[in-house]
Phi, psi and omega in degrees: 000123182282172185296323180296320179295319178300316182293324178293323180296334179293341183284352182297331174218128180278350181268345180280143179257137178284116182237128182236154177073030184289123176280172177285134183292348177294334172267085190299321182297312179293324183292316180294321176301315180296318180300315180293317180298318178293323179297318179294318178299323182274000180065032181286140176269335181219149173239123179254129174245103190248119177278140176225171182297327185257012179143184182247131177259141173245125181236145175248139171265112183240123182054037176085358183243131177284130179225138181290134179257314182195176175223155172214167187291149181298333182296339181259359186299312184296326178297315182294316179297318180297322179296319177297319179296319179299317179297328182265005180059041177256152179295121183290331185284345183276116183239350191255355181235149174296147179223150176225143180203171181244133175261110187297324175206115178285164174302343177274008175069034171215147178294163182204163174242132181251132174235124182245135186224128181286136176231177183290343180252009182126184183276133174264138180239138174234126181247120175266121182266135178253080185299323194258023184299326181264004182263170175273150176297151175292157172284153181306322182291345183266355185282336180111354179291153176293154185304327181296324179289317178300315179297318180296319178297317180294322179295320181292330182270003176286335179281172183258355182211165181115170182243136172242122183247143175244142179224159182155168181293163175300136180079018182266007175091015183297315181296320178300318178296318180296316178302317179295322180292320177296319178297320180297319178297315181296319180296329180276325185261337179079197185292351182286348183264134179261107182256125180233135179237149175231113193230164176212089354262182172287122184255347179205136178283125178252112185293342183262002186234156170265116186248142178224149182241128183289156178222084183302332182298333180250014177089007179268092183253178177301319183293313181291322179293318180296323180299322179282322182300324182296343176265005178262013178057049179280146172260320176240126185236126177249125179243127186306315183197142171269113186248340185213174184297318183299315179295317180300317180299316182290326180295310183292326177291322178296324178293341180263354186244035173090019177241141172266112186250131177237126183209178177237157177208140182278126180199166183288321180201185184301312185294322183293343175301317181292320178298318181294318179297319178295321179291335176289345180103011177282133183297139182304324183292330176289316180297313184293325185275332189269321188279125178275322182184167181228135175246123174254130185220163171210168180250140174239148182282144175269142176292143182299126181291339182283319183248000179057036175084004183271351178071358177231148179284168180304335179271008176087004180263161179304138179284120182279340179295321183245010182057037176064028176264336183089356182230146175209115181087166180224162177221161185264143167234148185210167174230130183238136176248115175267123186287124179251171178299315177300322180290322178300317179296323179294323177293319179298329179275000180056042179294148179295166185303320182298320180284325175297324178297318179295317180295328187276354188305319183284350184247008179265137181240130176081186182205148176284347171279150180295130178297146184307321183290337179274318184290336180266356182280350178081014182250348183227161176291148184291156184291342180291351176285354174297144174288154179305322181298316181293320180299323181287336188265003183238161179278145176261007179286147178248000000 
């Protein structure tokens, strides 16, 4: 079979990944090494090892989409899982409880986080790869946001106190945006600024910041860490996520006491962030006085520059650059709410989300839907690919 015939056969499924040189899974060490190396080559952010009744599937998440990479026999499943546990320094004999660990350096030459979960067919493993741990953060202008959002973020970080919150689904690029924002602050202020981060986990080394990673298993949580960090004289403080009332309370109070705090919180959109904080039990006057603004973001796939989204090369063969998906890489789109005096008064009155949304219309910048000039430029996936839930939860204001 010649090379052209092989490439044409790959078009039978756009979700399959071309994998070559696969070793036998019975040699777990060689097999796991190969899986990681291929994952890095394919730019995968996650590796899923899923047990099923008829065998084990390995899937890579590439540009936000899960795609099957390969399969192997169930008889080798436990060997592969055990090898992953050894790399993460987890007890191999434990099969009945979920486990989490960190792989300091995978065979693919990047750190990773391992999560193991028991299922009826065996343990499922998900490995999150941190490709860019040794790289520099992107500049704000390189993330893909419209210029008005970039300008708004910079204006909010010119002050010395207050809270900036980011929201969005898991894997929507919030941490990447925060790293870029911290770098932007450092470039403007220089070595005189004391930047401290508390993360779960650390995804990129920042040479200008003091970084710490929480360890809930020993009682080192965001709340306990934040309590200590405030005694480290930080000027800019980055907290990985607001997960509970205690952390939320400390974040908003820190924003009022001379610290610039940047964190994330899970919510449907910018306005719902305020509703959630109030529902957590944070007093309205703290929320209204402390928060400078909220950025809601998501990632959209870029069309492959080689095939222009057609999934085939100019000669009619499968595009090898994007593995015949039509997409390669992602960019961020966002909606930002800058807190104004009318909006602060509305928060103090505890107005419902629908009324807060109306009050915020004049202060929202951008949209989670693709702007018309971008969706028609042929470089991004169209906005109709949004799920119905997301479409209902975002503003259509530009």
